[in-house]
Amino acid sequence: MLNFELTPAQLDLQKRARDFAAREILPVAWYYDNNDETPLKVIKKAYDAGLINTDIPKQYGGPGMGLVENVVLTEEFAAACPGLATSLFDNSLGMEPLRLCKNEALKKKYFPRILNDFKLICFATSEPTMGSDVSGLRCLAERDGDDYILNGTKYWVTNGGLADYFSIFATTDPDSQHKGICGFLVEKQWPGVTIGERIPKMGQRGSNTVGIHFKDVRVPRENLLAPPGEGFVLAMQTFAHTRPAIGAFAVGAARSAMEYAIDYAKKRRAFGTKIADFQAIQHKIADMYQKVETSRLLVWRAAWEADQQRDPTVAASVSKLYATEAALEVVNEALQIFAGYGYTRMFPVEKLLRDTRLFRIYEGTSEVQRLILSGYAMNAYQPVMPPLEDLAIHLDKEVINAEPGAIAWRCRICGHVHYGDEAPAECPYCFFPQSAFKKV
Ligand SMILES: Cc1cc2nc3c(=O)[nH]c(=O)nc-3n(C[C@H](O)[C@H](O)[C@H](O)COP(=O)(O)OP(=O)(O)OC[C@H]3O[C@@H](n4cnc5c(N)ncnc54)[C@H](O)[C@@H]3O)c2cc1C
């Protein structure tokens, strides 16, 4: 049975997130954007309000909420500020390898700290020379007795400058691709960890993004998230569970751009009437609305699949790809409705456009999502229709009226269907010989 309704508990969470976004995020969003400043205070308030770390499992003392709950509240945060939403979601991203890994002792040690002591945790696969090609990462993890020694640099690490812990992926052998990749939970305070300068960005300036350098950092074996050979799969599983949230960022940003555009269109006048009266504007609003609605459905569906313990990889890619590309179109058209004012920093759409541009890049670019989806559609997807060579396309009346069970032959080259006990010696359309025909 399909059910698109949120439960009373989910509706309550949505309301709390919406109120929090209106009270604590919206009023300060432009300040953080303008000053490229770290929103630690906002993260702490969300922590105090129980609006982050919602996904810490119950057996470690957490609320044990699902991804559906997470995308519902993430949409609200992103509607107020996509940059701050990225920072607020980052503990979920950083914790996902811990949640998915098999290291029980590590979970028992770190989940309660994150939950009770306001500890932040970030996630790092990317490096200065690679992002999409996770199997090509170069940060080196060398075995030394029971420990590993880390050397290398992680780049583009969201919340890296604020976090106490890092879920990082490294390799025991850069030449062995997937086979060498392992994952570790590393503490910021360990000797050899250096945090880089804040990376200056086009948008989402309210989210902290830095490089992290590891110089002979000793990591105890107990802090393994994934042993060598299992890290790549863990990183991919993480993305499959966090990409729906990137879709939710996109839904939130697109939704608020649409709302601002409707508001503006109803008030702005041209040629003696409100611009909302022009069909050209109404059609833009219609397109925005359908994109917001379809994106949300895809995001919720992907999150639901994850919560059902199914492999959400494909649904996650669909939702991330569709919602992030749709959001960019929506925000861009919203700016068009604002026209000149849309291009200024006095109205909200300029910032939304800069913020939204990032969605197509992080957690797997649109091109990477298309790689995943084309790979699935062409290799794993089970078609319902018969193969083309078995498809009898009847064009002639006498063929339609032919006796049931009459033997049909289909030319594999041009598609001509011949009826009779035997295939013709030659196709009358493409002139290929009898061997081109298959019995259908
Ligand atoms: C603000 C910000 C925050 C980020 N936060 C994090 C974070 O917290 N943790 C983290 O680990 N990373 C993070 N990232 C990194 C992000 O995930 C990468 O930027 C992204 O995966 C793309 O990698 P890249 O930039 O190295 O591009 P590249 O991988 O170098 O790609 C360059 C271009 O080539 C295309 N391309 C690459 N391979 C293929 C292919 N096989 N087929 C077709 N096209 C291809 C890409 O789509 C892209 O258009 C963040 C990035 C930004 C900008």
Short mmCIF file of C-alpha atoms and ligand atoms in Angstrom, two decimals:
data_model
loop_
_atom_site.label_atom_id
_atom_site.label_comp_id
_atom_site.label_asym_id
_atom_site.label_seq_id
_atom_site.Cartn_x
_atom_site.Cartn_y
_atom_site.Cartn_z
CA MET A 1 0.00 0.00 0.00
CA LEU A 2 1.30 3.46 -0.85
CA ASN A 3 1.09 6.19 1.73
CA PHE A 4 2.49 9.66 1.18
CA GLU A 5 1.35 11.05 4.51
CA LEU A 6 3.77 11.92 7.27
CA THR A 7 3.03 10.45 10.70
CA PRO A 8 2.05 12.80 13.57
CA ALA A 9 5.60 12.45 14.93
CA GLN A 10 7.10 13.35 11.55
CA LEU A 11 4.74 16.31 11.21
CA ASP A 12 5.78 17.49 14.65
CA LEU A 13 9.45 17.19 13.69
CA GLN A 14 8.78 19.12 10.48
CA LYS A 15 7.10 21.88 12.47
CA ARG A 16 9.93 22.05 14.97
CA ALA A 17 12.50 22.21 12.16
CA ARG A 18 10.45 24.85 10.33
CA ASP A 19 10.16 27.00 13.47
CA PHE A 20 13.87 26.59 14.18
CA ALA A 21 14.74 27.55 10.60
CA ALA A 22 12.57 30.68 10.78
CA ARG A 23 13.91 31.69 14.20
CA GLU A 24 17.57 30.66 14.18
CA ILE A 25 18.69 30.23 10.55
CA LEU A 26 16.88 32.70 8.30
CA PRO A 27 17.76 35.86 10.25
CA VAL A 28 21.50 35.09 10.29
CA ALA A 29 21.92 33.39 6.90
CA TRP A 30 23.11 36.50 5.04
CA TYR A 31 25.46 37.41 7.87
CA TYR A 32 27.29 34.09 7.61
CA ASP A 33 27.28 34.28 3.83
CA ASN A 34 28.59 37.81 3.78
CA ASN A 35 31.29 37.21 6.36
CA ASP A 36 32.23 33.70 5.31
CA GLU A 37 31.90 32.79 8.95
CA THR A 38 31.52 29.52 10.81
CA PRO A 39 28.01 28.90 12.14
CA LEU A 40 29.02 26.98 15.28
CA LYS A 41 26.43 28.82 17.39
CA VAL A 42 23.62 27.72 15.09
CA ILE A 43 24.83 24.12 15.11
CA LYS A 44 24.89 24.18 18.92
CA LYS A 45 21.33 25.53 19.03
CA ALA A 46 20.16 22.78 16.66
CA TYR A 47 21.98 20.25 18.84
CA ASP A 48 20.24 21.60 21.96
CA ALA A 49 16.89 21.46 20.15
CA GLY A 50 17.47 17.80 19.23
CA LEU A 51 17.44 18.64 15.52
CA ILE A 52 20.80 17.11 14.64
CA ASN A 53 22.09 13.61 15.44
CA THR A 54 18.54 12.32 14.95
CA ASP A 55 19.92 9.22 13.24
CA ILE A 56 22.06 7.93 16.13
CA PRO A 57 20.64 4.42 16.70
CA LYS A 58 18.61 3.75 19.83
CA GLN A 59 20.96 1.05 21.09
CA TYR A 60 23.64 3.73 21.54
CA GLY A 61 21.22 6.08 23.29
CA GLY A 62 20.17 8.08 20.23
CA PRO A 63 16.73 8.98 18.87
CA GLY A 64 17.06 6.27 16.18
CA MET A 65 15.11 8.22 13.60
CA GLY A 66 15.25 7.27 9.95
CA LEU A 67 16.33 8.99 6.78
CA VAL A 68 12.74 10.05 6.08
CA GLU A 69 12.81 12.15 9.25
CA ASN A 70 16.22 13.50 8.28
CA VAL A 71 15.13 14.63 4.80
CA VAL A 72 11.98 16.22 6.21
CA LEU A 73 13.94 18.41 8.62
CA THR A 74 16.77 19.00 6.15
CA GLU A 75 14.32 20.48 3.62
CA GLU A 76 13.25 23.02 6.24
CA PHE A 77 16.82 24.02 7.11
CA ALA A 78 17.78 24.33 3.44
CA ALA A 79 14.74 26.47 2.68
CA ALA A 80 16.16 29.01 5.13
CA CYS A 81 19.83 28.64 4.12
CA PRO A 82 21.39 25.84 2.05
CA GLY A 83 24.85 26.61 3.44
CA LEU A 84 23.82 26.33 7.07
CA ALA A 85 21.76 23.25 6.20
CA THR A 86 24.93 21.63 4.83
CA SER A 87 26.72 22.33 8.09
CA LEU A 88 23.78 21.08 10.16
CA PHE A 89 23.52 17.86 8.16
CA ASP A 90 27.25 17.18 8.31
CA ASN A 91 27.18 15.15 11.54
CA SER A 92 24.84 12.73 9.76
CA LEU A 93 27.29 12.46 6.89
CA GLY A 94 30.28 12.03 9.21
CA MET A 95 28.46 9.44 11.33
CA GLU A 96 27.09 7.36 8.48
CA PRO A 97 30.25 5.24 8.04
CA LEU A 98 30.18 4.62 11.82
CA ARG A 99 26.50 3.66 11.68
CA LEU A 100 27.07 1.30 8.75
CA CYS A 101 30.37 -0.24 9.84
CA LYS A 102 30.80 -3.53 11.72
CA ASN A 103 33.02 -2.16 14.51
CA GLU A 104 30.71 -2.40 17.55
CA ALA A 105 33.31 -1.15 20.03
CA LEU A 106 33.84 1.98 17.95
CA LYS A 107 30.10 2.66 17.85
CA LYS A 108 29.82 2.20 21.62
CA LYS A 109 32.70 4.60 22.16
CA TYR A 110 31.86 7.44 19.79
CA PHE A 111 28.07 7.58 19.39
CA PRO A 112 27.48 8.51 23.07
CA ARG A 113 30.19 11.18 22.88
CA ILE A 114 28.64 12.71 19.75
CA LEU A 115 25.21 12.53 21.33
CA ASN A 116 26.00 13.76 24.84
CA ASP A 117 29.07 15.98 24.54
CA PHE A 118 28.22 18.07 21.43
CA LYS A 119 30.98 16.54 19.35
CA LEU A 120 31.06 17.21 15.62
CA ILE A 121 32.16 14.63 13.10
CA CYS A 122 32.89 15.21 9.41
CA PHE A 123 33.48 12.98 6.38
CA ALA A 124 36.41 12.90 3.98
CA THR A 125 37.04 10.90 0.87
CA SER A 126 38.03 13.83 -1.38
CA GLU A 127 41.61 15.01 -1.80
CA PRO A 128 43.28 17.90 -3.63
CA THR A 129 43.81 15.71 -6.72
CA MET A 130 40.68 13.55 -6.69
CA GLY A 131 37.01 13.75 -5.87
CA SER A 132 34.81 11.65 -8.18
CA ASP A 133 37.29 8.79 -8.48
CA VAL A 134 37.22 7.54 -4.90
CA SER A 135 39.18 4.42 -5.86
CA GLY A 136 42.05 6.74 -6.84
CA LEU A 137 42.55 8.34 -3.43
CA ARG A 138 46.14 8.63 -2.27
CA CYS A 139 46.10 9.36 1.46
CA LEU A 140 48.36 6.59 2.76
CA ALA A 141 47.66 4.26 5.70
CA GLU A 142 50.70 2.13 6.56
CA ARG A 143 50.47 -0.70 9.06
CA ASP A 144 52.77 -0.33 12.07
CA GLY A 145 52.25 -3.10 14.61
CA ASP A 146 48.65 -2.80 15.76
CA ASP A 147 48.35 0.76 14.50
CA TYR A 148 48.15 2.53 11.17
CA ILE A 149 50.21 5.59 10.27
CA LEU A 150 48.35 8.13 8.15
CA ASN A 151 50.05 10.49 5.71
CA GLY A 152 48.27 12.67 3.17
CA THR A 153 45.76 15.43 2.67
CA LYS A 154 41.99 15.46 2.57
CA TYR A 155 40.33 18.39 0.83
CA TRP A 156 36.89 20.01 0.64
CA VAL A 157 36.04 18.72 4.10
CA THR A 158 32.73 20.26 5.21
CA ASN A 159 32.87 21.25 8.90
CA GLY A 160 36.52 20.09 8.89
CA GLY A 161 37.52 23.22 10.78
CA LEU A 162 34.92 22.64 13.50
CA ALA A 163 34.81 18.88 13.85
CA ASP A 164 36.27 16.90 16.72
CA TYR A 165 36.27 13.66 14.73
CA PHE A 166 36.84 12.75 11.09
CA SER A 167 35.56 9.72 9.20
CA ILE A 168 38.36 9.49 6.70
CA PHE A 169 39.17 7.12 3.89
CA ALA A 170 42.76 6.18 3.04
CA THR A 171 44.63 3.45 1.17
CA THR A 172 47.28 0.94 2.11
CA ASP A 173 48.42 0.89 -1.53
CA PRO A 174 47.51 3.69 -3.96
CA ASP A 175 48.15 1.38 -6.93
CA SER A 176 45.69 -1.26 -5.82
CA GLN A 177 42.64 1.00 -6.29
CA HIS A 178 39.52 -0.31 -4.44
CA LYS A 179 41.44 -3.17 -2.85
CA GLY A 180 43.57 -0.96 -0.64
CA ILE A 181 40.93 1.45 0.60
CA CYS A 182 40.17 1.52 4.30
CA GLY A 183 38.32 3.86 6.65
CA PHE A 184 39.24 5.33 10.05
CA LEU A 185 37.69 7.45 12.72
CA VAL A 186 40.39 9.99 13.54
CA GLU A 187 40.39 12.55 16.35
CA LYS A 188 41.35 16.14 15.62
CA GLN A 189 43.54 16.38 18.71
CA TRP A 190 45.87 13.54 17.68
CA PRO A 191 49.46 14.60 16.92
CA GLY A 192 50.12 15.24 13.23
CA VAL A 193 46.67 16.59 12.32
CA THR A 194 46.67 20.08 10.76
CA ILE A 195 43.58 21.97 9.65
CA GLY A 196 43.99 24.17 6.56
CA GLU A 197 42.69 27.66 5.86
CA ARG A 198 38.99 28.02 5.18
CA ILE A 199 38.49 27.55 1.40
CA PRO A 200 36.88 30.68 -0.13
CA LYS A 201 33.72 29.62 -2.00
CA MET A 202 31.18 31.03 -4.43
CA GLY A 203 28.21 29.99 -2.29
CA GLN A 204 27.25 28.05 0.83
CA ARG A 205 29.68 30.35 2.57
CA GLY A 206 27.95 29.61 5.87
CA SER A 207 29.36 26.10 5.71
CA ASN A 208 32.93 25.57 6.78
CA THR A 209 35.11 23.89 4.12
CA VAL A 210 38.81 23.14 4.66
CA GLY A 211 41.66 20.80 3.85
CA ILE A 212 43.07 18.51 6.54
CA HIS A 213 46.66 17.34 6.50
CA PHE A 214 47.86 14.15 8.20
CA LYS A 215 51.56 13.84 8.97
CA ASP A 216 52.55 10.55 10.60
CA VAL A 217 49.24 10.38 12.45
CA ARG A 218 49.09 7.21 14.52
CA VAL A 219 45.63 5.63 14.40
CA PRO A 220 44.93 2.66 16.67
CA ARG A 221 43.50 -0.41 14.99
CA GLU A 222 40.37 -0.08 17.17
CA ASN A 223 39.50 3.03 15.16
CA LEU A 224 39.10 1.14 11.90
CA LEU A 225 35.77 1.87 10.25
CA ALA A 226 36.65 -0.50 7.44
CA PRO A 227 39.72 -2.69 6.98
CA PRO A 228 41.70 -2.49 3.71
CA GLY A 229 39.54 -3.72 0.86
CA GLU A 230 36.26 -2.81 2.57
CA GLY A 231 36.61 0.98 2.67
CA PHE A 232 35.44 1.65 -0.88
CA VAL A 233 32.17 -0.20 -0.37
CA LEU A 234 31.61 1.57 2.96
CA ALA A 235 32.15 4.97 1.30
CA MET A 236 29.70 4.08 -1.49
CA GLN A 237 27.12 2.81 1.02
CA THR A 238 27.51 6.06 2.90
CA PHE A 239 26.77 8.10 -0.22
CA ALA A 240 23.73 5.94 -0.99
CA HIS A 241 22.33 6.90 2.42
CA THR A 242 23.26 10.58 2.35
CA ARG A 243 22.47 11.55 -1.28
CA PRO A 244 18.72 11.76 -0.58
CA ALA A 245 19.56 14.51 1.91
CA ILE A 246 21.36 16.46 -0.82
CA GLY A 247 18.12 16.08 -2.76
CA ALA A 248 16.31 17.48 0.28
CA PHE A 249 18.67 20.51 0.34
CA ALA A 250 17.65 21.07 -3.29
CA VAL A 251 13.93 20.76 -2.53
CA GLY A 252 14.21 23.28 0.30
CA ALA A 253 16.19 25.81 -1.73
CA ALA A 254 13.89 25.47 -4.75
CA ARG A 255 10.80 25.74 -2.59
CA SER A 256 11.85 29.02 -1.01
CA ALA A 257 12.99 30.47 -4.37
CA MET A 258 9.54 29.60 -5.74
CA GLU A 259 7.77 31.16 -2.74
CA TYR A 260 9.82 34.37 -3.00
CA ALA A 261 9.12 34.53 -6.75
CA ILE A 262 5.36 34.12 -6.28
CA ASP A 263 5.36 36.84 -3.63
CA TYR A 264 7.32 39.19 -5.88
CA ALA A 265 5.22 38.43 -8.98
CA LYS A 266 2.02 39.32 -7.11
CA LYS A 267 3.40 42.73 -6.13
CA ARG A 268 5.59 43.87 -9.01
CA ARG A 269 3.76 45.81 -11.72
CA ALA A 270 4.54 46.26 -15.41
CA PHE A 271 2.43 47.44 -18.36
CA GLY A 272 -0.32 48.52 -15.97
CA THR A 273 -0.80 45.20 -14.21
CA LYS A 274 0.88 42.76 -11.82
CA ILE A 275 3.52 40.64 -13.53
CA ALA A 276 1.73 37.61 -11.98
CA ASP A 277 -1.04 38.31 -14.53
CA PHE A 278 1.26 37.47 -17.45
CA GLN A 279 0.96 33.92 -18.69
CA ALA A 280 4.72 33.79 -19.25
CA ILE A 281 5.22 34.31 -15.51
CA GLN A 282 2.42 31.90 -14.57
CA HIS A 283 4.03 29.16 -16.67
CA LYS A 284 7.35 29.70 -14.92
CA ILE A 285 5.59 29.30 -11.56
CA ALA A 286 3.83 26.15 -12.80
CA ASP A 287 7.15 24.62 -13.86
CA MET A 288 8.74 25.55 -10.54
CA TYR A 289 5.90 24.00 -8.59
CA GLN A 290 5.96 20.70 -10.49
CA LYS A 291 9.75 20.47 -10.08
CA VAL A 292 9.57 21.06 -6.33
CA GLU A 293 6.80 18.48 -5.95
CA THR A 294 8.42 15.78 -8.11
CA SER A 295 11.78 16.32 -6.43
CA ARG A 296 10.29 15.88 -2.97
CA LEU A 297 8.56 12.65 -3.99
CA LEU A 298 11.83 11.22 -5.30
CA VAL A 299 13.71 12.28 -2.18
CA TRP A 300 11.13 10.77 0.17
CA ARG A 301 11.03 7.56 -1.85
CA ALA A 302 14.83 7.18 -1.70
CA ALA A 303 14.85 7.89 2.03
CA TRP A 304 12.03 5.40 2.56
CA GLU A 305 13.97 2.72 0.68
CA ALA A 306 16.94 3.29 2.96
CA ASP A 307 14.70 3.06 6.04
CA GLN A 308 13.27 -0.23 4.74
CA GLN A 309 16.84 -1.61 4.84
CA ARG A 310 16.84 -1.94 1.04
CA ASP A 311 19.83 -0.89 -1.02
CA PRO A 312 18.94 2.75 -1.76
CA THR A 313 21.78 3.31 -4.28
CA VAL A 314 19.67 3.75 -7.41
CA ALA A 315 16.80 5.67 -5.83
CA ALA A 316 19.36 7.90 -4.07
CA SER A 317 21.07 8.73 -7.36
CA VAL A 318 17.75 9.40 -9.09
CA SER A 319 16.68 11.75 -6.31
CA LYS A 320 20.01 13.54 -6.08
CA LEU A 321 20.35 13.97 -9.84
CA TYR A 322 16.77 15.06 -10.48
CA ALA A 323 16.29 17.29 -7.45
CA THR A 324 19.61 19.12 -7.74
CA GLU A 325 19.26 19.84 -11.46
CA ALA A 326 15.60 20.82 -11.05
CA ALA A 327 16.50 23.14 -8.16
CA LEU A 328 19.05 24.99 -10.25
CA GLU A 329 16.42 25.55 -12.95
CA VAL A 330 13.85 26.68 -10.38
CA VAL A 331 16.15 29.15 -8.64
CA ASN A 332 17.41 30.47 -11.97
CA GLU A 333 13.85 31.10 -13.17
CA ALA A 334 12.98 32.71 -9.83
CA LEU A 335 15.85 35.12 -10.42
CA GLN A 336 14.42 35.82 -13.87
CA ILE A 337 11.09 36.80 -12.30
CA PHE A 338 12.89 39.21 -9.96
CA ALA A 339 14.91 40.37 -13.01
CA GLY A 340 17.17 43.30 -12.01
CA TYR A 341 16.44 42.99 -8.30
CA GLY A 342 17.10 39.28 -8.51
CA TYR A 343 20.66 40.08 -9.48
CA THR A 344 21.24 42.17 -6.37
CA ARG A 345 22.29 41.09 -2.91
CA MET A 346 19.32 42.91 -1.38
CA PHE A 347 16.94 40.11 -2.39
CA PRO A 348 17.34 36.44 -1.46
CA VAL A 349 17.50 34.72 -4.83
CA GLU A 350 21.07 35.73 -5.71
CA LYS A 351 22.38 33.86 -2.65
CA LEU A 352 20.09 30.90 -3.29
CA LEU A 353 21.45 30.60 -6.82
CA ARG A 354 25.07 30.59 -5.59
CA ASP A 355 24.20 28.10 -2.85
CA THR A 356 22.19 25.81 -5.14
CA ARG A 357 24.97 25.54 -7.69
CA LEU A 358 26.94 23.33 -5.31
CA PHE A 359 24.29 20.61 -5.12
CA ARG A 360 25.26 19.29 -8.55
CA ILE A 361 28.86 18.90 -7.39
CA TYR A 362 29.25 17.46 -3.90
CA GLU A 363 28.39 13.89 -2.84
CA GLY A 364 28.93 12.81 -6.45
CA THR A 365 28.54 15.17 -9.39
CA SER A 366 25.60 14.94 -11.79
CA GLU A 367 27.95 13.17 -14.20
CA VAL A 368 28.74 10.54 -11.56
CA GLN A 369 25.02 10.04 -10.84
CA ARG A 370 24.49 9.48 -14.57
CA LEU A 371 27.30 6.90 -14.54
CA ILE A 372 25.56 5.04 -11.71
CA LEU A 373 22.15 5.23 -13.35
CA SER A 374 23.27 4.28 -16.85
CA GLY A 375 25.22 1.34 -15.37
CA TYR A 376 22.11 0.18 -13.54
CA ALA A 377 19.68 0.76 -16.41
CA MET A 378 21.86 -1.03 -18.94
CA ASN A 379 23.14 -3.92 -16.83
CA ALA A 380 20.94 -4.67 -13.84
CA TYR A 381 17.50 -3.30 -14.64
CA GLN A 382 15.07 -6.06 -15.68
CA PRO A 383 13.09 -5.00 -18.76
CA VAL A 384 9.42 -5.82 -19.03
CA MET A 385 9.13 -5.56 -22.81
CA PRO A 386 10.42 -8.39 -25.02
CA PRO A 387 13.76 -7.95 -26.80
CA LEU A 388 13.39 -6.09 -30.10
CA GLU A 389 14.05 -9.22 -32.15
CA ASP A 390 11.06 -10.94 -30.51
CA LEU A 391 8.73 -8.01 -31.06
CA ALA A 392 6.12 -8.71 -33.72
CA ILE A 393 5.02 -5.35 -35.06
CA HIS A 394 2.04 -6.02 -37.29
CA LEU A 395 1.34 -3.49 -40.00
CA ASP A 396 -0.84 -5.47 -42.42
CA LYS A 397 -4.55 -6.10 -41.96
CA GLU A 398 -4.31 -9.71 -43.07
CA VAL A 399 -1.57 -10.27 -40.54
CA ILE A 400 -3.74 -8.91 -37.73
CA ASN A 401 -6.51 -11.25 -38.90
CA ALA A 402 -4.18 -14.24 -39.23
CA GLU A 403 -5.02 -17.43 -37.39
CA PRO A 404 -3.85 -17.42 -33.78
CA GLY A 405 -0.61 -19.35 -33.57
CA ALA A 406 0.31 -18.59 -37.18
CA ILE A 407 4.06 -18.64 -37.50
CA ALA A 408 5.70 -15.26 -37.69
CA TRP A 409 9.27 -14.43 -38.62
CA ARG A 410 10.87 -11.11 -37.81
CA CYS A 411 13.80 -9.66 -39.73
CA ARG A 412 16.38 -8.65 -37.13
CA ILE A 413 17.68 -5.89 -39.37
CA CYS A 414 14.67 -3.91 -40.59
CA GLY A 415 11.89 -5.33 -38.37
CA HIS A 416 9.73 -6.72 -41.17
CA VAL A 417 7.38 -9.47 -39.95
CA HIS A 418 6.74 -12.31 -42.35
CA TYR A 419 3.98 -14.89 -41.83
CA GLY A 420 4.40 -18.46 -43.06
CA ASP A 421 5.88 -21.79 -42.18
CA GLU A 422 9.31 -20.62 -43.26
CA ALA A 423 11.19 -17.37 -43.37
CA PRO A 424 11.49 -15.85 -46.85
CA ALA A 425 14.69 -16.51 -48.76
CA GLU A 426 15.35 -12.81 -48.68
CA CYS A 427 13.80 -9.88 -46.82
CA PRO A 428 11.60 -7.92 -49.27
CA TYR A 429 12.52 -4.65 -47.50
CA CYS A 430 16.20 -4.75 -46.60
CA PHE A 431 17.24 -7.69 -48.81
CA PHE A 432 19.06 -9.49 -46.03
CA PRO A 433 19.08 -13.29 -46.45
CA GLN A 434 16.83 -15.78 -44.64
CA SER A 435 19.32 -16.08 -41.75
CA ALA A 436 18.38 -12.53 -40.66
CA PHE A 437 14.90 -13.81 -39.67
CA LYS A 438 13.97 -15.02 -36.22
CA LYS A 439 10.82 -16.96 -35.33
CA VAL A 440 8.63 -14.88 -33.00
C1 LIG B 1 31.82 23.13 -0.84
C2 LIG B 1 32.22 21.71 -0.99
C3 LIG B 1 32.05 20.84 0.08
C4 LIG B 1 32.47 19.52 -0.02
N1 LIG B 1 32.38 18.71 1.07
C5 LIG B 1 32.98 17.48 1.04
C6 LIG B 1 33.08 16.68 2.20
O1 LIG B 1 32.58 17.04 3.27
N2 LIG B 1 33.75 15.51 2.14
C7 LIG B 1 34.31 15.08 0.96
O2 LIG B 1 34.91 14.00 0.95
N3 LIG B 1 34.22 15.81 -0.17
C8 LIG B 1 33.57 17.00 -0.16
N4 LIG B 1 33.49 17.76 -1.30
C9 LIG B 1 34.12 17.27 -2.51
C10 LIG B 1 33.13 16.88 -3.60
O3 LIG B 1 32.50 15.68 -3.23
C11 LIG B 1 33.90 16.80 -4.91
O4 LIG B 1 34.18 18.13 -5.30
C12 LIG B 1 33.12 16.08 -5.97
O5 LIG B 1 33.00 14.71 -5.65
C13 LIG B 1 33.78 16.21 -7.35
O6 LIG B 1 35.15 15.94 -7.27
P1 LIG B 1 36.22 16.97 -7.90
O7 LIG B 1 35.83 18.34 -7.50
O8 LIG B 1 37.56 16.47 -7.56
O9 LIG B 1 35.98 16.86 -9.46
P2 LIG B 1 36.64 15.77 -10.43
O10 LIG B 1 36.39 14.41 -9.89
O11 LIG B 1 38.02 16.16 -10.75
O12 LIG B 1 35.72 15.96 -11.71
C14 LIG B 1 35.89 17.06 -12.63
C15 LIG B 1 34.79 16.95 -13.67
O13 LIG B 1 34.93 15.72 -14.39
C16 LIG B 1 33.71 14.98 -14.29
N5 LIG B 1 34.01 13.57 -14.22
C17 LIG B 1 34.88 12.93 -13.39
N6 LIG B 1 34.87 11.61 -13.62
C18 LIG B 1 33.96 11.40 -14.61
C19 LIG B 1 33.48 10.25 -15.29
N7 LIG B 1 33.94 9.03 -15.02
N8 LIG B 1 32.55 10.41 -16.28
C20 LIG B 1 32.07 11.63 -16.57
N9 LIG B 1 32.48 12.77 -15.96
C21 LIG B 1 33.40 12.65 -14.98
C22 LIG B 1 33.05 15.49 -13.01
O14 LIG B 1 31.66 15.22 -13.02
C23 LIG B 1 33.40 16.94 -13.09
O15 LIG B 1 32.50 17.59 -13.96
C24 LIG B 1 33.01 19.06 -1.23
C25 LIG B 1 33.14 19.91 -2.32
C26 LIG B 1 32.76 21.23 -2.21
C27 LIG B 1 32.95 22.14 -3.40
#
